[in-house]
């Protein structure tokens, strides 16, 4: 794909522009593949081993005019970062940034020199009519990507389908903070739920299991997700949100289930593919906020 193309999101329908690509390892538990000694694999809790395949995702800007229309289906604060060391629990969000899979992008063109309304658009990109597409990166975009790489980096994507409900999880390591003389490691995880069937279903409960390398196993149950109980229908088949988890160890695992309800009142559980929480052990300085 050409650099910085305009696109429409094929699932959520917003207008956006690609900033830069990420090469991720996609662990798809719907695809059975024998694991060889040399292949990268993740062992799931109670599920088969899967082989990671390289897949392209993009860091994108969302047009601010479209955010109100998609706010009930997809969080537009998909990128968050830690505050300075003074406050180990403070999190900040950058609105209108998203991670988009290659197959979700529908390229389009515009004659407008500023086709996307976003506060970062003109800081990051400039119009150049000699280029196709006619947008080129400013030095500020390259510097921003380099400085904030640790908490922007997308490396692994996990996917699994149960009862025609596909769950995709992307974990992000955000950094380490010191609190009460101990180290606290933070991760963000983005989850997309997709209904691949025509039957209307509603998410009612979440059930998480969080294992830390320190030896602890935590169980979290609750109603819905991020205060919502989204309905997935043929007209609006997907819902996407982000959340955070912290451990007092440099690595761990998460897995679990979402409980859905059918129109007849019956329930079924959808598996959340197990995913690793790994810290960037070669990281010398944890990210300390937003740099320009």
mmCIF file of C-alpha atoms in Angstrom:
data_model
loop_
_atom_site.group_PDB
_atom_site.id
_atom_site.type_symbol
_atom_site.label_atom_id
_atom_site.label_comp_id
_atom_site.label_asym_id
_atom_site.label_seq_id
_atom_site.Cartn_x
_atom_site.Cartn_y
_atom_site.Cartn_z
ATOM 1 C CA UNK A 1 0.000 0.000 0.000
ATOM 2 C CA UNK A 2 1.234 3.507 -0.806
ATOM 3 C CA UNK A 3 2.277 5.645 2.165
ATOM 4 C CA UNK A 4 -0.354 7.783 3.918
ATOM 5 C CA UNK A 5 -3.426 6.823 1.868
ATOM 6 C CA UNK A 6 -6.918 7.968 2.781
ATOM 7 C CA UNK A 7 -9.318 5.157 3.597
ATOM 8 C CA UNK A 8 -12.769 4.209 4.832
ATOM 9 C CA UNK A 9 -12.964 1.655 7.637
ATOM 10 C CA UNK A 10 -14.912 -1.295 6.235
ATOM 11 C CA UNK A 11 -16.403 -2.230 9.647
ATOM 12 C CA UNK A 12 -16.899 1.055 11.511
ATOM 13 C CA UNK A 13 -17.275 3.341 8.501
ATOM 14 C CA UNK A 14 -15.071 6.216 9.591
ATOM 15 C CA UNK A 15 -12.746 8.229 7.359
ATOM 16 C CA UNK A 16 -9.058 8.021 8.188
ATOM 17 C CA UNK A 17 -5.506 8.251 6.950
ATOM 18 C CA UNK A 18 -2.628 5.822 7.447
ATOM 19 C CA UNK A 19 0.348 7.147 9.410
ATOM 20 C CA UNK A 20 2.612 4.089 9.331
ATOM 21 C CA UNK A 21 2.410 0.274 9.247
ATOM 22 C CA UNK A 22 3.122 -2.333 11.929
ATOM 23 C CA UNK A 23 4.107 -5.911 11.161
ATOM 24 C CA UNK A 24 2.361 -8.088 13.744
ATOM 25 C CA UNK A 25 2.229 -11.801 14.471
ATOM 26 C CA UNK A 26 -1.362 -12.989 14.133
ATOM 27 C CA UNK A 27 -2.219 -16.025 16.262
ATOM 28 C CA UNK A 28 -5.498 -17.268 14.796
ATOM 29 C CA UNK A 29 -7.002 -20.144 16.783
ATOM 30 C CA UNK A 30 -9.569 -20.713 14.052
ATOM 31 C CA UNK A 31 -6.825 -21.957 11.740
ATOM 32 C CA UNK A 32 -5.382 -25.346 12.654
ATOM 33 C CA UNK A 33 -1.695 -25.516 11.814
ATOM 34 C CA UNK A 34 0.946 -27.967 12.990
ATOM 35 C CA UNK A 35 3.647 -26.322 15.063
ATOM 36 C CA UNK A 36 7.205 -27.077 14.081
ATOM 37 C CA UNK A 37 10.222 -26.628 16.287
ATOM 38 C CA UNK A 38 11.244 -23.413 14.555
ATOM 39 C CA UNK A 39 7.834 -21.743 14.426
ATOM 40 C CA UNK A 40 6.716 -19.095 16.875
ATOM 41 C CA UNK A 41 3.825 -20.313 18.955
ATOM 42 C CA UNK A 42 1.756 -19.381 21.975
ATOM 43 C CA UNK A 43 0.353 -22.099 24.207
ATOM 44 C CA UNK A 44 -3.198 -21.356 25.243
ATOM 45 C CA UNK A 45 -4.855 -22.428 28.457
ATOM 46 C CA UNK A 46 -7.027 -25.343 27.423
ATOM 47 C CA UNK A 47 -6.662 -24.591 23.727
ATOM 48 C CA UNK A 48 -4.460 -25.793 20.928
ATOM 49 C CA UNK A 49 -1.131 -24.274 20.022
ATOM 50 C CA UNK A 50 -1.229 -21.938 17.076
ATOM 51 C CA UNK A 51 1.382 -20.633 14.714
ATOM 52 C CA UNK A 52 1.925 -16.908 14.399
ATOM 53 C CA UNK A 53 1.715 -15.518 10.870
ATOM 54 C CA UNK A 54 2.928 -12.069 9.842
ATOM 55 C CA UNK A 55 0.080 -9.639 9.288
ATOM 56 C CA UNK A 56 0.006 -5.918 8.484
ATOM 57 C CA UNK A 57 -1.753 -3.418 10.725
ATOM 58 C CA UNK A 58 -1.735 0.369 10.404
ATOM 59 C CA UNK A 59 -1.533 3.268 12.814
ATOM 60 C CA UNK A 60 -4.199 5.680 11.612
ATOM 61 C CA UNK A 61 -5.837 9.016 12.346
ATOM 62 C CA UNK A 62 -9.644 9.038 12.592
ATOM 63 C CA UNK A 63 -11.553 11.980 11.148
ATOM 64 C CA UNK A 64 -12.948 13.893 14.147
ATOM 65 C CA UNK A 65 -16.205 14.499 12.275
ATOM 66 C CA UNK A 66 -16.888 10.757 12.347
ATOM 67 C CA UNK A 67 -16.066 10.134 16.016
ATOM 68 C CA UNK A 68 -19.570 10.990 17.339
ATOM 69 C CA UNK A 69 -21.118 8.504 14.911
ATOM 70 C CA UNK A 70 -18.868 5.592 15.922
ATOM 71 C CA UNK A 71 -18.523 6.334 19.648
ATOM 72 C CA UNK A 72 -21.132 3.719 20.574
ATOM 73 C CA UNK A 73 -19.380 1.043 18.526
ATOM 74 C CA UNK A 74 -15.684 1.811 18.846
ATOM 75 C CA UNK A 75 -13.595 3.766 21.325
ATOM 76 C CA UNK A 76 -11.660 6.546 19.659
ATOM 77 C CA UNK A 77 -9.118 6.660 22.546
ATOM 78 C CA UNK A 78 -7.367 3.503 21.407
ATOM 79 C CA UNK A 79 -3.910 4.873 22.264
ATOM 80 C CA UNK A 80 -3.002 5.608 25.879
ATOM 81 C CA UNK A 81 0.260 6.264 27.672
ATOM 82 C CA UNK A 82 1.534 6.525 31.236
ATOM 83 C CA UNK A 83 2.038 9.781 33.075
ATOM 84 C CA UNK A 84 5.368 10.860 34.466
ATOM 85 C CA UNK A 85 6.952 8.896 37.293
ATOM 86 C CA UNK A 86 5.389 11.216 39.870
ATOM 87 C CA UNK A 87 2.071 9.362 39.591
ATOM 88 C CA UNK A 88 2.336 5.637 38.963
ATOM 89 C CA UNK A 89 -1.379 5.201 38.129
ATOM 90 C CA UNK A 90 -2.142 8.167 35.864
ATOM 91 C CA UNK A 91 -3.066 7.280 32.283
ATOM 92 C CA UNK A 92 -3.568 9.683 29.404
ATOM 93 C CA UNK A 93 -5.322 9.077 26.099
ATOM 94 C CA UNK A 94 -4.787 10.460 22.609
ATOM 95 C CA UNK A 95 -8.187 10.721 20.877
ATOM 96 C CA UNK A 96 -8.664 9.650 17.300
ATOM 97 C CA UNK A 97 -5.783 7.193 16.898
ATOM 98 C CA UNK A 98 -6.556 3.607 15.961
ATOM 99 C CA UNK A 99 -4.952 0.353 14.809
ATOM 100 C CA UNK A 100 -6.506 -1.060 11.653
ATOM 101 C CA UNK A 101 -5.971 -4.394 9.944
ATOM 102 C CA UNK A 102 -5.068 -4.381 6.252
ATOM 103 C CA UNK A 103 -8.322 -6.094 5.268
ATOM 104 C CA UNK A 104 -10.400 -3.406 7.030
ATOM 105 C CA UNK A 105 -9.113 -0.629 4.773
ATOM 106 C CA UNK A 106 -11.018 0.656 1.737
ATOM 107 C CA UNK A 107 -8.819 3.285 0.002
ATOM 108 C CA UNK A 108 -10.405 6.417 -1.420
ATOM 109 C CA UNK A 109 -9.189 9.742 -2.806
ATOM 110 C CA UNK A 110 -9.995 13.383 -2.124
ATOM 111 C CA UNK A 111 -9.044 16.687 -3.735
ATOM 112 C CA UNK A 112 -9.055 18.413 -0.338
ATOM 113 C CA UNK A 113 -5.587 19.373 0.882
ATOM 114 C CA UNK A 114 -6.738 18.729 4.476
ATOM 115 C CA UNK A 115 -9.205 15.855 3.995
ATOM 116 C CA UNK A 116 -9.048 14.600 7.592
ATOM 117 C CA UNK A 117 -10.045 16.782 10.514
ATOM 118 C CA UNK A 118 -7.729 15.861 13.380
ATOM 119 C CA UNK A 119 -5.498 18.085 15.503
ATOM 120 C CA UNK A 120 -2.465 15.987 14.559
ATOM 121 C CA UNK A 121 -3.060 15.906 10.794
ATOM 122 C CA UNK A 122 -1.187 19.070 9.865
ATOM 123 C CA UNK A 123 1.469 18.427 12.501
ATOM 124 C CA UNK A 124 2.266 15.044 10.983
ATOM 125 C CA UNK A 125 1.498 15.355 7.265
ATOM 126 C CA UNK A 126 1.728 17.904 4.477
ATOM 127 C CA UNK A 127 0.137 18.132 1.055
ATOM 128 C CA UNK A 128 2.382 17.483 -1.969
ATOM 129 C CA UNK A 129 0.569 17.362 -5.301
ATOM 130 C CA UNK A 130 3.532 15.614 -6.955
ATOM 131 C CA UNK A 131 3.010 12.518 -4.773
ATOM 132 C CA UNK A 132 0.435 9.741 -5.042
ATOM 133 C CA UNK A 133 -1.277 9.822 -2.616
ATOM 134 C CA UNK A 134 -0.482 13.544 -2.166
ATOM 135 C CA UNK A 135 0.467 13.427 1.531
ATOM 136 C CA UNK A 136 3.991 13.138 2.878
ATOM 137 C CA UNK A 137 5.291 12.776 6.427
ATOM 138 C CA UNK A 138 6.713 15.780 8.221
ATOM 139 C CA UNK A 139 9.796 15.340 10.372
ATOM 140 C CA UNK A 140 7.529 15.619 13.426
ATOM 141 C CA UNK A 141 5.776 12.353 12.520
ATOM 142 C CA UNK A 142 9.064 10.469 12.226
ATOM 143 C CA UNK A 143 10.329 11.939 15.499
ATOM 144 C CA UNK A 144 7.029 11.179 17.267
ATOM 145 C CA UNK A 145 7.053 7.566 16.095
ATOM 146 C CA UNK A 146 10.662 7.071 17.167
ATOM 147 C CA UNK A 147 10.275 8.624 20.630
ATOM 148 C CA UNK A 148 6.965 6.952 21.460
ATOM 149 C CA UNK A 149 7.665 3.599 19.832
ATOM 150 C CA UNK A 150 7.645 1.665 23.160
ATOM 151 C CA UNK A 151 3.976 2.245 23.935
ATOM 152 C CA UNK A 152 2.753 2.459 20.324
ATOM 153 C CA UNK A 153 4.267 -0.835 19.201
ATOM 154 C CA UNK A 154 1.877 -3.509 17.999
ATOM 155 C CA UNK A 155 3.541 -6.925 17.927
ATOM 156 C CA UNK A 156 0.986 -9.695 18.596
ATOM 157 C CA UNK A 157 -2.669 -10.158 17.640
ATOM 158 C CA UNK A 158 -4.802 -13.026 18.989
ATOM 159 C CA UNK A 159 -8.060 -14.187 17.426
ATOM 160 C CA UNK A 160 -10.624 -16.916 18.151
ATOM 161 C CA UNK A 161 -14.242 -17.585 17.119
ATOM 162 C CA UNK A 162 -16.911 -19.259 19.252
ATOM 163 C CA UNK A 163 -20.546 -19.673 18.155
ATOM 164 C CA UNK A 164 -19.907 -17.244 15.257
ATOM 165 C CA UNK A 165 -18.613 -14.522 17.599
ATOM 166 C CA UNK A 166 -15.026 -13.600 16.763
ATOM 167 C CA UNK A 167 -12.852 -12.053 19.468
ATOM 168 C CA UNK A 168 -9.647 -10.239 18.493
ATOM 169 C CA UNK A 169 -7.202 -9.072 21.182
ATOM 170 C CA UNK A 170 -4.181 -6.797 20.736
ATOM 171 C CA UNK A 171 -2.021 -6.289 23.861
ATOM 172 C CA UNK A 172 0.384 -3.353 24.231
ATOM 173 C CA UNK A 173 3.122 -3.002 26.816
ATOM 174 C CA UNK A 174 3.056 0.549 28.211
ATOM 175 C CA UNK A 175 5.944 0.621 30.645
ATOM 176 C CA UNK A 176 6.956 0.195 34.270
ATOM 177 C CA UNK A 177 6.399 2.508 37.221
ATOM 178 C CA UNK A 178 7.598 2.387 40.805
ATOM 179 C CA UNK A 179 4.976 2.408 43.548
ATOM 180 C CA UNK A 180 5.491 1.773 47.277
ATOM 181 C CA UNK A 181 9.031 0.536 46.620
ATOM 182 C CA UNK A 182 7.867 -2.039 44.081
ATOM 183 C CA UNK A 183 7.666 -2.178 40.297
ATOM 184 C CA UNK A 184 4.293 -2.033 38.583
ATOM 185 C CA UNK A 185 4.092 -3.062 34.913
ATOM 186 C CA UNK A 186 1.246 -1.729 32.757
ATOM 187 C CA UNK A 187 -0.404 -3.061 29.609
ATOM 188 C CA UNK A 188 -3.214 -1.820 27.408
ATOM 189 C CA UNK A 189 -5.330 -4.323 25.512
ATOM 190 C CA UNK A 190 -7.732 -3.590 22.665
ATOM 191 C CA UNK A 191 -10.583 -6.000 22.008
ATOM 192 C CA UNK A 192 -12.889 -6.261 19.023
ATOM 193 C CA UNK A 193 -16.051 -8.380 19.113
ATOM 194 C CA UNK A 194 -17.611 -9.337 15.777
ATOM 195 C CA UNK A 195 -20.860 -11.147 15.094
ATOM 196 C CA UNK A 196 -20.359 -13.281 11.980
ATOM 197 C CA UNK A 197 -23.971 -14.504 12.048
ATOM 198 C CA UNK A 198 -27.308 -12.789 11.366
ATOM 199 C CA UNK A 199 -28.747 -13.542 14.821
ATOM 200 C CA UNK A 200 -28.808 -10.598 17.233
ATOM 201 C CA UNK A 201 -26.836 -11.197 20.448
ATOM 202 C CA UNK A 202 -25.964 -9.032 23.444
ATOM 203 C CA UNK A 203 -22.888 -9.158 25.636
ATOM 204 C CA UNK A 204 -23.924 -9.532 29.279
ATOM 205 C CA UNK A 205 -20.879 -10.534 31.339
ATOM 206 C CA UNK A 206 -17.103 -10.798 31.262
ATOM 207 C CA UNK A 207 -14.996 -13.373 33.106
ATOM 208 C CA UNK A 208 -11.241 -12.814 33.167
ATOM 209 C CA UNK A 209 -8.379 -14.886 34.521
ATOM 210 C CA UNK A 210 -5.130 -12.955 35.007
ATOM 211 C CA UNK A 211 -1.955 -14.877 35.814
ATOM 212 C CA UNK A 212 1.178 -13.044 36.919
ATOM 213 C CA UNK A 213 4.719 -14.380 36.823
ATOM 214 C CA UNK A 214 4.858 -13.515 40.532
ATOM 215 C CA UNK A 215 2.591 -16.540 41.033
ATOM 216 C CA UNK A 216 -0.778 -14.868 41.531
ATOM 217 C CA UNK A 217 -3.960 -15.845 39.672
ATOM 218 C CA UNK A 218 -6.750 -13.278 39.728
ATOM 219 C CA UNK A 219 -10.362 -13.795 38.659
ATOM 220 C CA UNK A 220 -12.419 -10.819 37.493
ATOM 221 C CA UNK A 221 -16.147 -11.035 36.822
ATOM 222 C CA UNK A 222 -18.464 -8.205 35.892
ATOM 223 C CA UNK A 223 -21.382 -6.944 33.881
ATOM 224 C CA UNK A 224 -20.630 -5.994 30.283
ATOM 225 C CA UNK A 225 -17.437 -4.226 29.241
ATOM 226 C CA UNK A 226 -16.399 -0.590 29.863
ATOM 227 C CA UNK A 227 -19.827 0.072 31.356
ATOM 228 C CA UNK A 228 -21.725 -1.190 28.319
ATOM 229 C CA UNK A 229 -23.585 -4.293 27.226
ATOM 230 C CA UNK A 230 -23.270 -3.949 23.439
ATOM 231 C CA UNK A 231 -25.725 -5.520 21.013
ATOM 232 C CA UNK A 232 -24.157 -7.156 17.948
ATOM 233 C CA UNK A 233 -26.524 -7.327 14.974
ATOM 234 C CA UNK A 234 -26.321 -7.770 11.221
ATOM 235 C CA UNK A 235 -26.539 -3.973 10.829
ATOM 236 C CA UNK A 236 -23.935 -3.242 13.535
ATOM 237 C CA UNK A 237 -21.923 -6.442 13.859
ATOM 238 C CA UNK A 238 -18.856 -5.152 15.716
ATOM 239 C CA UNK A 239 -17.839 -3.468 18.965
ATOM 240 C CA UNK A 240 -14.324 -2.377 19.925
ATOM 241 C CA UNK A 241 -12.927 -1.151 23.234
ATOM 242 C CA UNK A 242 -9.687 -0.769 25.203
ATOM 243 C CA UNK A 243 -8.824 -1.479 28.812
ATOM 244 C CA UNK A 244 -5.760 -1.740 31.027
ATOM 245 C CA UNK A 245 -4.132 -4.183 33.420
ATOM 246 C CA UNK A 246 -1.166 -3.866 35.776
ATOM 247 C CA UNK A 247 1.002 -6.578 37.331
ATOM 248 C CA UNK A 248 3.760 -6.574 39.910
ATOM 249 C CA UNK A 249 5.749 -8.838 37.606
ATOM 250 C CA UNK A 250 7.347 -8.311 34.222
ATOM 251 C CA UNK A 251 5.086 -10.798 32.455
ATOM 252 C CA UNK A 252 1.890 -12.800 32.719
ATOM 253 C CA UNK A 253 -1.109 -14.174 30.813
ATOM 254 C CA UNK A 254 -4.784 -13.289 30.434
ATOM 255 C CA UNK A 255 -7.683 -15.366 29.143
ATOM 256 C CA UNK A 256 -11.380 -15.763 29.800
ATOM 257 C CA UNK A 257 -14.884 -15.668 28.364
ATOM 258 C CA UNK A 258 -17.637 -13.264 27.414
ATOM 259 C CA UNK A 259 -21.214 -14.365 28.127
ATOM 260 C CA UNK A 260 -23.719 -13.468 25.426
ATOM 261 C CA UNK A 261 -27.517 -13.596 25.437
ATOM 262 C CA UNK A 262 -29.718 -14.638 22.521
ATOM 263 C CA UNK A 263 -33.176 -13.147 21.773
ATOM 264 C CA UNK A 264 -34.838 -16.201 23.368
ATOM 265 C CA UNK A 265 -33.053 -15.518 26.664
ATOM 266 C CA UNK A 266 -30.552 -18.358 26.402
ATOM 267 C CA UNK A 267 -26.868 -17.707 27.093
ATOM 268 C CA UNK A 268 -23.590 -18.941 25.653
ATOM 269 C CA UNK A 269 -19.938 -18.306 26.474
ATOM 270 C CA UNK A 270 -17.435 -17.000 23.937
ATOM 271 C CA UNK A 271 -13.759 -17.712 24.510
ATOM 272 C CA UNK A 272 -11.270 -14.867 24.798
ATOM 273 C CA UNK A 273 -8.062 -16.150 23.199
ATOM 274 C CA UNK A 274 -5.259 -16.397 25.776
ATOM 275 C CA UNK A 275 -2.560 -13.799 25.295
ATOM 276 C CA UNK A 276 0.787 -13.019 26.859
ATOM 277 C CA UNK A 277 1.615 -9.890 28.786
ATOM 278 C CA UNK A 278 5.300 -9.374 28.064
ATOM 279 C CA UNK A 279 7.424 -6.401 29.053
ATOM 280 C CA UNK A 280 10.058 -4.934 26.793
ATOM 281 C CA UNK A 281 13.014 -6.160 28.808
ATOM 282 C CA UNK A 282 15.484 -4.250 26.640
ATOM 283 C CA UNK A 283 13.698 -0.980 27.320
ATOM 284 C CA UNK A 284 16.129 1.312 29.145
ATOM 285 C CA UNK A 285 13.808 4.233 29.850
ATOM 286 C CA UNK A 286 10.052 3.706 30.264
ATOM 287 C CA UNK A 287 7.915 6.098 28.206
ATOM 288 C CA UNK A 288 7.202 9.178 30.282
ATOM 289 C CA UNK A 289 4.477 10.856 28.298
ATOM 290 C CA UNK A 290 3.737 12.531 25.012
ATOM 291 C CA UNK A 291 6.721 13.904 23.086
ATOM 292 C CA UNK A 292 6.658 16.128 20.023
#
